[in-house]
Short mmCIF file of C-alpha atoms in Angstrom, two decimals:
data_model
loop_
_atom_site.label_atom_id
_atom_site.label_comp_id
_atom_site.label_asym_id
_atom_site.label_seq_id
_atom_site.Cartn_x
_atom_site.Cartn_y
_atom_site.Cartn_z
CA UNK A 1 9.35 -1.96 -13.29
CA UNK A 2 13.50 -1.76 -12.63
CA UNK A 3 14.00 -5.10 -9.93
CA UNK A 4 17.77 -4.04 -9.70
CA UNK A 5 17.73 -0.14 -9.53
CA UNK A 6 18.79 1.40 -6.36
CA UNK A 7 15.61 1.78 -4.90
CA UNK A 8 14.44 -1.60 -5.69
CA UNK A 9 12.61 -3.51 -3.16
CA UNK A 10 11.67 0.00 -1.11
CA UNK A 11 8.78 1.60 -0.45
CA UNK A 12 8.45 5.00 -0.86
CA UNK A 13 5.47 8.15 -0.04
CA UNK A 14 5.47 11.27 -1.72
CA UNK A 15 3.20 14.57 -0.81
CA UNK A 16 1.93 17.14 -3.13
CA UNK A 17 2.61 14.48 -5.92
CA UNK A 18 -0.12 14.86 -8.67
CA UNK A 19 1.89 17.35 -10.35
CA UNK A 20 5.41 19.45 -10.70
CA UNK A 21 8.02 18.11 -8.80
CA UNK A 22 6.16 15.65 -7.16
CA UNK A 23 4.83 14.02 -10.00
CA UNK A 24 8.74 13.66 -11.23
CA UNK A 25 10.04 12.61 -8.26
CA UNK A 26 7.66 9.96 -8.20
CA UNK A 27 8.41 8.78 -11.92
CA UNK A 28 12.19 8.92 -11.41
CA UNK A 29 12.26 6.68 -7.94
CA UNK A 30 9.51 4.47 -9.15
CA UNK A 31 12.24 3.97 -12.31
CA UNK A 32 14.66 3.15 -9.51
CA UNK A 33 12.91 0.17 -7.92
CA UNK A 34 10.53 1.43 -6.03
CA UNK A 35 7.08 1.31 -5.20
CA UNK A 36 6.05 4.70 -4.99
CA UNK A 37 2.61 6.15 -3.10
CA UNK A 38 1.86 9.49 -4.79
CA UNK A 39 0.25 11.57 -2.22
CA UNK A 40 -2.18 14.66 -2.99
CA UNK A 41 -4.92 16.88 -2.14
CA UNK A 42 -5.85 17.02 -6.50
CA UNK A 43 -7.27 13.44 -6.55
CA UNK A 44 -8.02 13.95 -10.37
CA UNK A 45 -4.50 14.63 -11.34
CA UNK A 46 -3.61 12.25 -9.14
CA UNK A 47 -5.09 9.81 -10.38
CA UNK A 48 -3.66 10.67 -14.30
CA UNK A 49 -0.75 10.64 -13.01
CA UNK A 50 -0.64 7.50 -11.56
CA UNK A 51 -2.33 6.02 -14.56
CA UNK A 52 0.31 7.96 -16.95
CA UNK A 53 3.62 6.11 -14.81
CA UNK A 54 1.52 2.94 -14.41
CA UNK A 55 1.10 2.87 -18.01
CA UNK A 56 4.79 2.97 -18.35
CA UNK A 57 5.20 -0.23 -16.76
CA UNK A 58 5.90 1.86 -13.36
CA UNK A 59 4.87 0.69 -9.81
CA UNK A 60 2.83 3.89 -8.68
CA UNK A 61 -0.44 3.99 -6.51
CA UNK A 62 -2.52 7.36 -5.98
CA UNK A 63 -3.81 8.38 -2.53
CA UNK A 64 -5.55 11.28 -1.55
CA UNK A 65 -3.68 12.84 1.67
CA UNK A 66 -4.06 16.37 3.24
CA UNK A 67 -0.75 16.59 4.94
CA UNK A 68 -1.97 19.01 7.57
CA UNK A 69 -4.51 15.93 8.69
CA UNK A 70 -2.85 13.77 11.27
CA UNK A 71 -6.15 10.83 10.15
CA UNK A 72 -5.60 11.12 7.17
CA UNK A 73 -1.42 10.27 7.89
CA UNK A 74 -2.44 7.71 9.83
CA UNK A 75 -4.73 6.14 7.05
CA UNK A 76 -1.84 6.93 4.12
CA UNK A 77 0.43 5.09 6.18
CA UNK A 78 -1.77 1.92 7.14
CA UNK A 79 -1.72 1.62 3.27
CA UNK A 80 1.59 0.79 3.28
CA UNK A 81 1.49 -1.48 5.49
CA UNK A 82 -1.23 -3.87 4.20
CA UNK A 83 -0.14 -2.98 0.42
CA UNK A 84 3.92 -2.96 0.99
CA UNK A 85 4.29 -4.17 4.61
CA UNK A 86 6.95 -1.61 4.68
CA UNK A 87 8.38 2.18 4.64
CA UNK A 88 11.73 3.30 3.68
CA UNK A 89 11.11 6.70 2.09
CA UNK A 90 9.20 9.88 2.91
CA UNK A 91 9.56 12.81 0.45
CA UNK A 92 7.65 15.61 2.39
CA UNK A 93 7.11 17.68 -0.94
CA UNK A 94 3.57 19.11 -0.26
CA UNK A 95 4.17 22.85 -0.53
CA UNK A 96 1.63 25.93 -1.28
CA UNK A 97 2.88 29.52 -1.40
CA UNK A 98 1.54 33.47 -1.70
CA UNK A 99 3.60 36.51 -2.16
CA UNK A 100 2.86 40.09 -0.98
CA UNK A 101 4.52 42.55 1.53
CA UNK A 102 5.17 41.41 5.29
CA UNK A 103 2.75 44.54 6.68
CA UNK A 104 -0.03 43.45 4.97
CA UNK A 105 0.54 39.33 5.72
CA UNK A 106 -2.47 38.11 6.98
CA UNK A 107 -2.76 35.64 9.80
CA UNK A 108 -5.17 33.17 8.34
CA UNK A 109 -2.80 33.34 5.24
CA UNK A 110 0.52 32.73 7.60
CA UNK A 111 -1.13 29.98 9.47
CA UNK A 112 -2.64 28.49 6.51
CA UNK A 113 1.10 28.04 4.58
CA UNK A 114 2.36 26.86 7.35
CA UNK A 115 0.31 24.46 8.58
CA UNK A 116 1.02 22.58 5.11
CA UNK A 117 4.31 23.49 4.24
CA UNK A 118 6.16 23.04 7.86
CA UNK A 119 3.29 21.55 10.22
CA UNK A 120 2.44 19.26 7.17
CA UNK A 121 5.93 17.43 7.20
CA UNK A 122 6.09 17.21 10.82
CA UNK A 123 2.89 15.24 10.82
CA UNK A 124 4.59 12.93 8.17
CA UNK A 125 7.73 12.41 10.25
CA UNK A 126 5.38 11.70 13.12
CA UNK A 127 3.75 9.19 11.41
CA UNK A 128 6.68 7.35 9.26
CA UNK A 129 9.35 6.77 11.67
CA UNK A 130 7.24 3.78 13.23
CA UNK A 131 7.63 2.13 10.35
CA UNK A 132 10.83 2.94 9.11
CA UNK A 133 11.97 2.08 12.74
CA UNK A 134 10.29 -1.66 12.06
CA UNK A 135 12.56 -2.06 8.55
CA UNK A 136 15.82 -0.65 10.31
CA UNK A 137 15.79 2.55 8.97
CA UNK A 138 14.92 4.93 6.19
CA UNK A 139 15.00 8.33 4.44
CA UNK A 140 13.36 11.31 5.02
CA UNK A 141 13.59 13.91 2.44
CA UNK A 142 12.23 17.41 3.32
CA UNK A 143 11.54 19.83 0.23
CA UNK A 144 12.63 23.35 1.39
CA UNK A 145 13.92 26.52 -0.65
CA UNK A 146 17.02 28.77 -1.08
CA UNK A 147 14.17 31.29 0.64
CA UNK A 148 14.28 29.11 3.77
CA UNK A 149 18.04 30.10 3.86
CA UNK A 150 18.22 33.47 2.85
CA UNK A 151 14.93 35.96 2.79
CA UNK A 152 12.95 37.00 -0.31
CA UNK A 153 11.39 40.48 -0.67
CA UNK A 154 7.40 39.40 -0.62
CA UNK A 155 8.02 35.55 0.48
CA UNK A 156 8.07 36.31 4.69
CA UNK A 157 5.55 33.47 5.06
CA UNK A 158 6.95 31.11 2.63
CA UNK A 159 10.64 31.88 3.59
CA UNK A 160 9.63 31.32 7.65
CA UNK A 161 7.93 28.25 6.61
CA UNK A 162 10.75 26.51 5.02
CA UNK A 163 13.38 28.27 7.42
CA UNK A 164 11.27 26.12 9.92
CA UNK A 165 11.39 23.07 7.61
CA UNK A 166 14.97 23.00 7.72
CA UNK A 167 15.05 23.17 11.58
CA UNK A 168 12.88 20.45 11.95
CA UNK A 169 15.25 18.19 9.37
CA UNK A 170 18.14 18.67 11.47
CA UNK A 171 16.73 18.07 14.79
CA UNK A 172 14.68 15.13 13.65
CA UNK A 173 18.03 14.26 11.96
CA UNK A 174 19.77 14.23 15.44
CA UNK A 175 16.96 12.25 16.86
CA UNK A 176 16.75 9.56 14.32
CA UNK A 177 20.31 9.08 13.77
CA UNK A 178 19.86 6.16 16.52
CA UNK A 179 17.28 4.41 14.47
CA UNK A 180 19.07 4.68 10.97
CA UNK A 181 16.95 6.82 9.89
CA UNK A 182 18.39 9.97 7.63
CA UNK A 183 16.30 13.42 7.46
CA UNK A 184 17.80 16.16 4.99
CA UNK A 185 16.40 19.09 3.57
CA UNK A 186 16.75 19.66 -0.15
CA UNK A 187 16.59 23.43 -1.05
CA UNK A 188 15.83 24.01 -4.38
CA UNK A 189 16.31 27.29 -6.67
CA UNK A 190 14.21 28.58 -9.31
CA UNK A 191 12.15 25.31 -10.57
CA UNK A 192 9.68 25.12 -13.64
CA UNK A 193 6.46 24.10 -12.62
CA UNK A 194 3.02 25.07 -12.03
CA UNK A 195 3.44 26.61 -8.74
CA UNK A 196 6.21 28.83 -10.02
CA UNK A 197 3.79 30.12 -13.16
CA UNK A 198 2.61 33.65 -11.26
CA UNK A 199 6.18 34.92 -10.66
CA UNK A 200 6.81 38.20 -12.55
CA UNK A 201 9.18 37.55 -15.73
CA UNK A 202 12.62 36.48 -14.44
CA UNK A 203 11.73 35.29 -10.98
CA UNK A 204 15.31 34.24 -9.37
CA UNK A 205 16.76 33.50 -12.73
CA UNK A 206 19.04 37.04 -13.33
CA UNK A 207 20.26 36.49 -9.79
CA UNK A 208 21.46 32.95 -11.06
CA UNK A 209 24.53 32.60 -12.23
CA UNK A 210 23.66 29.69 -14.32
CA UNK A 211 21.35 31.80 -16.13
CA UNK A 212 17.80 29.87 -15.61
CA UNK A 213 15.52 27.83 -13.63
CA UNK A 214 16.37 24.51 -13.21
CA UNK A 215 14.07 21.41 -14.69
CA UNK A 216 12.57 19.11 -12.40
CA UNK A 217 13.97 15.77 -13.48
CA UNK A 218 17.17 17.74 -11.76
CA UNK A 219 15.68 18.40 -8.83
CA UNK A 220 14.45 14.26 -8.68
CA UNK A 221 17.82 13.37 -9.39
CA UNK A 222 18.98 14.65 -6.00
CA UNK A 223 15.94 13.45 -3.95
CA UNK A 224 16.54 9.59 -5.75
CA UNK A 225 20.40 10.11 -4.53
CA UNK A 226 19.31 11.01 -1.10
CA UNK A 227 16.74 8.44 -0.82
CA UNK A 228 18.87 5.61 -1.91
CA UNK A 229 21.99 3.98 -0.38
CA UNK A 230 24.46 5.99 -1.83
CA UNK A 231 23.77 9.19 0.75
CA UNK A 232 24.04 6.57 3.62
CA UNK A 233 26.24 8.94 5.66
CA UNK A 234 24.19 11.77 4.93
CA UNK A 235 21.82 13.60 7.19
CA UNK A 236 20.80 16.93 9.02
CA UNK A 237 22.32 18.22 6.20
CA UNK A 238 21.03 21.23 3.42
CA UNK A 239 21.48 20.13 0.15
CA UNK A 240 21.22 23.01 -2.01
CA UNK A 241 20.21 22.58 -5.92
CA UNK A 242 20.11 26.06 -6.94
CA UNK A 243 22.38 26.87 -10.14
CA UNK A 244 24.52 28.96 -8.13
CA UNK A 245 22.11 31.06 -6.29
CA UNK A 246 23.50 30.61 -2.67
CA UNK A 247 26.94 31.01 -3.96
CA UNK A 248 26.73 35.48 -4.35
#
């Protein structure tokens, strides 16, 4: 456990964090300082990957949470406050995704991506800010996508959803700014993980000018920056970690 790294002494909840770049952004910010609630739907690798970081001498505690249940927010956050008696961080990183043509999207399918992916991270915001507000402020750190600022052939569900995310970060953004709370929406490229696995060979990577997908200890480096009080003047904003991507 790091006592003097920027996060130290913070308390910090992360969705869709039993694997991918959940699971790194919990390692990395529990390396920081802080105590870190890893939040997930996939209690058993959940719960070895809370067992891996503890292992490592890292301050991490599973929990299951559906982020499109406004209980079980409630209960996730009630655990920080008898465990930590405090929340500085939310890293709304829960995120599920489908591909296939826009004229044959299904409603069910539409409603069921977004209700985790945008309606998911409003829910957390809902329930946070309390908190932060009690501490004097705090971080909010929304996970969108490059396809949330420019459309994807085959994503019109996922793109709308985090297109939507990033609305929500900036008006929450504007509405928080009074408490000292920042919101920002990180927007990442092409990412190795499990989530990414079904792409066809290449994915975004030829349209990248650095020439592949980024790893997800780069990805955590950004969300531990924002989180932390080095990006104290930053919010509403798009942060964009995307090898070039956005740059065509």
């Amino acid at each position: 456990m790091n006592s003097s790294g920027r996060l130290a002494g913070k308390t910090v909840l992360i969705t869709g964090a039993a694997r991918g770049q959940g699971a790194s952004h919990a390692e990395l910010l529990a390396a920081e300082g802080a105590r870190v609630l890893a939040c997930d739907i996939q209690d058993e690798e959940g719960r070895a990957t809370a067992d891996r970081l503890r292992q490592a001498g890292l301050d991490v505690e599973f929990l299951h949470l559906d982020v499109r249940s406004p209980r079980e927010w409630a209960r996730a956050v009630a655990h920080a406050r008898t465990t930590s008696g405090r929340l500085d961080v939310l890293v709304n990183n829960a995120g599920i995704i489908h591909v296939g043509p826009l004229l044959d999207e299904r409603v069910d399918d539409w409603n069921a991506l977004l209700s985790v992916n945008t309606t998911g991270a409003l829910l957390g915001i809902q329930a946070a800010v309390p908190m932060m507000r009690e501490v004097g402020g705090g971080s909010v750190i929304n996970v969108a996508s490059i396809f949330g600022v420019v459309g994807a052939v085959g994503y019109v569900a996922y793109s709308a959803s985090k297109a939507a995310l990033i609305a929500v970060t900036k008006t929450a953004a504007l509405e928080l700014a009074v408490d000292g709370i920042r919101v920002n929406a990180l927007c990442p490229g092409g990412v190795n993980t499990p989530m990414t696995e079904h792409e066809q060979e290449g994915g975004v990577v030829p349209q990248t000018p650095m020439g592949r997908r980024a790893h997800v200890k780069e990805i955590s480096g950004v969300v531990a920056f924002l989180a932390s009080d080095d990006a104290s003047f930053i919010t509403g904003a798009e942060v964009t970690v995307d090898g070039g991507f956005l740059a065509h």
